[in-house]
XYZ file of C-alpha atoms in Angstrom:
197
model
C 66.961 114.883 132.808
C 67.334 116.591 136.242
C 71.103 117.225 136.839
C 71.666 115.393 139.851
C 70.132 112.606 137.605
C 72.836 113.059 135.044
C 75.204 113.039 137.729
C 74.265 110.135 138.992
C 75.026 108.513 135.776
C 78.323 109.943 135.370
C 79.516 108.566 138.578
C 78.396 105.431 137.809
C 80.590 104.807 134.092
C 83.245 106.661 135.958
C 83.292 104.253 138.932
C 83.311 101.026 136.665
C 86.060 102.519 134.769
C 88.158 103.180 137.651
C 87.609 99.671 138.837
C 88.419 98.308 135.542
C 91.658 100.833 135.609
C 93.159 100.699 139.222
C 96.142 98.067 139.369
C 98.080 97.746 142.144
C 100.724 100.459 140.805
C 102.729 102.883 142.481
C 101.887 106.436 141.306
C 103.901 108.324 138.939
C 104.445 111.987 138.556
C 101.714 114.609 138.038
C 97.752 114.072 137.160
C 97.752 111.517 133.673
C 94.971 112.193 131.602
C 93.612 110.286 128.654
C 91.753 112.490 125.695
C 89.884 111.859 122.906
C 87.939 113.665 120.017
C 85.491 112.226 118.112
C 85.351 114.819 114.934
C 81.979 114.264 112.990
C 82.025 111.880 110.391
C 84.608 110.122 111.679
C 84.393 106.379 113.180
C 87.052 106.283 115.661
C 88.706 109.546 117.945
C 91.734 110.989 117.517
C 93.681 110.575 120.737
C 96.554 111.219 123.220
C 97.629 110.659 126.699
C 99.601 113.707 128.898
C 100.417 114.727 132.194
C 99.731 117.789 133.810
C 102.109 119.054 136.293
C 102.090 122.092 138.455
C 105.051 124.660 138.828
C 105.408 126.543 142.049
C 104.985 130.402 141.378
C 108.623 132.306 141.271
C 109.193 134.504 144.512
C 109.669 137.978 144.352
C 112.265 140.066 145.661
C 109.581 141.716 147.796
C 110.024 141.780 151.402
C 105.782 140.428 151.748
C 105.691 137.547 149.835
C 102.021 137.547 148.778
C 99.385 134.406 147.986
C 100.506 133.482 144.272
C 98.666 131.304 141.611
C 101.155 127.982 140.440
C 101.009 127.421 136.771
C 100.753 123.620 135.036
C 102.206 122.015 132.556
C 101.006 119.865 130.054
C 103.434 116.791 128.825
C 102.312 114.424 125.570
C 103.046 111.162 126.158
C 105.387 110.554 122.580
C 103.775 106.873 121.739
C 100.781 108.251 121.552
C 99.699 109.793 117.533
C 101.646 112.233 115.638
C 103.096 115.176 116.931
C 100.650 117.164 115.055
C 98.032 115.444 116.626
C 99.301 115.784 120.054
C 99.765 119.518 119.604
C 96.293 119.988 118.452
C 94.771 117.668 121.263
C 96.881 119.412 124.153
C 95.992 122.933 122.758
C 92.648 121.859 123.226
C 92.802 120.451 126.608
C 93.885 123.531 127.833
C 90.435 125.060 127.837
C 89.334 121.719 129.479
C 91.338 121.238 132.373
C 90.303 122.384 135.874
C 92.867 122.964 139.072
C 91.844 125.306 141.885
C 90.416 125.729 145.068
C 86.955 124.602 145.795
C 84.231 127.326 143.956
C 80.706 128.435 143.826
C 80.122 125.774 140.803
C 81.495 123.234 142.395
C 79.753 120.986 145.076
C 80.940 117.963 147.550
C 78.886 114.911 146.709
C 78.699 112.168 148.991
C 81.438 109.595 147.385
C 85.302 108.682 147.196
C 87.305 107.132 144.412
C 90.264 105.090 144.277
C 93.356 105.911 142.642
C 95.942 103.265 143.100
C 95.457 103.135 147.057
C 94.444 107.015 147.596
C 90.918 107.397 148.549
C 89.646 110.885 146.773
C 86.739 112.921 147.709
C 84.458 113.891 144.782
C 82.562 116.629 143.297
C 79.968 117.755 140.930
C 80.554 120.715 139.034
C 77.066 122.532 137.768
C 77.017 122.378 133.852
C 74.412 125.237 132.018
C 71.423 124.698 131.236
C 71.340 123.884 127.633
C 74.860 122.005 127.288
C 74.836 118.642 127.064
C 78.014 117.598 129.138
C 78.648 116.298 132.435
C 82.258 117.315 134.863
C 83.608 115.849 137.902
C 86.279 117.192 139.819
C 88.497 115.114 142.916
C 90.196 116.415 145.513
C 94.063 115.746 144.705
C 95.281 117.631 147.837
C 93.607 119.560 150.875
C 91.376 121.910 148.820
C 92.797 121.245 145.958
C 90.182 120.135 143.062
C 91.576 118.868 140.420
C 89.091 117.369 136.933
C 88.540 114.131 137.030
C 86.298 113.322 133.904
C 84.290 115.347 131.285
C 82.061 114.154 128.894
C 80.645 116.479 125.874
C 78.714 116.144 123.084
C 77.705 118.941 120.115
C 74.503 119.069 117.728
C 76.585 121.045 115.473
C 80.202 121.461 114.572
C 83.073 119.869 113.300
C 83.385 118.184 116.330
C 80.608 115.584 117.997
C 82.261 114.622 121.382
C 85.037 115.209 123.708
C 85.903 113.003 126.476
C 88.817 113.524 129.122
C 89.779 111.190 132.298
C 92.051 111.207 134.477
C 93.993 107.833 135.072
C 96.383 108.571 137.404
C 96.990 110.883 140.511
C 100.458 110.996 141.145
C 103.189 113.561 142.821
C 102.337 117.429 142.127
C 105.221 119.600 142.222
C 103.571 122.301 143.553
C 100.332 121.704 145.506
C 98.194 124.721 144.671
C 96.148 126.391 142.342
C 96.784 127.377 138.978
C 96.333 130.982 137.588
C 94.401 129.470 134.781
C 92.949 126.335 137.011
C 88.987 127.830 136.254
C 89.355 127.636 132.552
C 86.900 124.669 132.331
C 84.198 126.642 133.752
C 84.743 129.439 131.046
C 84.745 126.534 128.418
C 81.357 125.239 129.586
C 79.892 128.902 129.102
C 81.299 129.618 125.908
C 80.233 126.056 124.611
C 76.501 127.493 125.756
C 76.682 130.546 123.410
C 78.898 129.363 120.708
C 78.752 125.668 120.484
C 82.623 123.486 120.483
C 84.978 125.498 118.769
């Protein structure tokens, strides 16, 4: 299936989802996500919720303050499994997550999404050859891209698929990139030559 094909499909669960999702709500703090891991074998996933937030990067004493990388934090939401759970879920999301500026694998497509009254612009993120998995990315703040949903599934493995959405766009702390904000796009190679992990 041709990738824009794939795409296609994407946006459309991702749209009825939202639709299904977006109640008249004011916005909380940070980017909510909602993960879950189906391991083989099993019937139902294991599963948590978090928020990401970002932390401005400390200044220097340096006279020329230079462009600096944010970093994010992840918070568990504590309703939500057992804390071993949680810890094993958000150490895994860190690979997943993607928050930078606009790059090479990542294209504008020609649609918006609404989160609780903010219309986002979104994007298509090329997935190798090979992997079957589809990412989408919004724009959270001016050229700031931020993931929006990834969908993954293995052959092989302990694991058979990995889903991630975001549910809610709320206040950033610090509007900017994070040092590690690419990791997704390592993730998606290494799943090519490896397999999930």
């Amino acid at each position: 299936m041709a990738f824009w094909e794939v795409m296609r499909h994407a946006l459309l669960a991702i749209l009825t989802a939202l639709a299904l999702s977006a109640q008249a709500k004011p916005a909380g703090e940070g980017l909510r996500y909602r993960m879950q891991m189906w391991m083989r074998g099993e019937d139902s996933p294991r599963e948590t919720v978090f928020t990401l937030q970002t932390q401005a990067a400390a200044r220097t004493a340096n006279h020329v303050q230079k462009p600096r990388f944010g970093t994010w934090e992840l918070r568990a939401d504590r309703n939500q499994g057992t804390p071993y759970q949680q810890a094993t879920l958000l150490n895994r999301a860190q690979r997943l997550l993607f928050l930078s500026s606009p790059v090479a694998e990542a294209h504008v497509q020609p649609l918006r999404i609404g989160f609780h009254g903010r219309s986002l612009q979104v994007w298509g993120v090329e997935v190798p050859a090979g992997l079957q998995a589809t990412a989408i990315l919004v724009e959270v703040a001016p050229r700031l891209l931020a993931l929006c949903d990834l969908s993954a599934r293995f052959a092989q493995g302990e694991v058979a698929r990995i889903e991630l959405h975001l549910e809610e766009v709320g206040r950033l702390v610090a509007e900017l990139p994070a040092a590690e904000g690419t990791v997704l796009l390592n993730t998606l190679q290494r799943w090519v030559r490896e397999g999930e992990d």
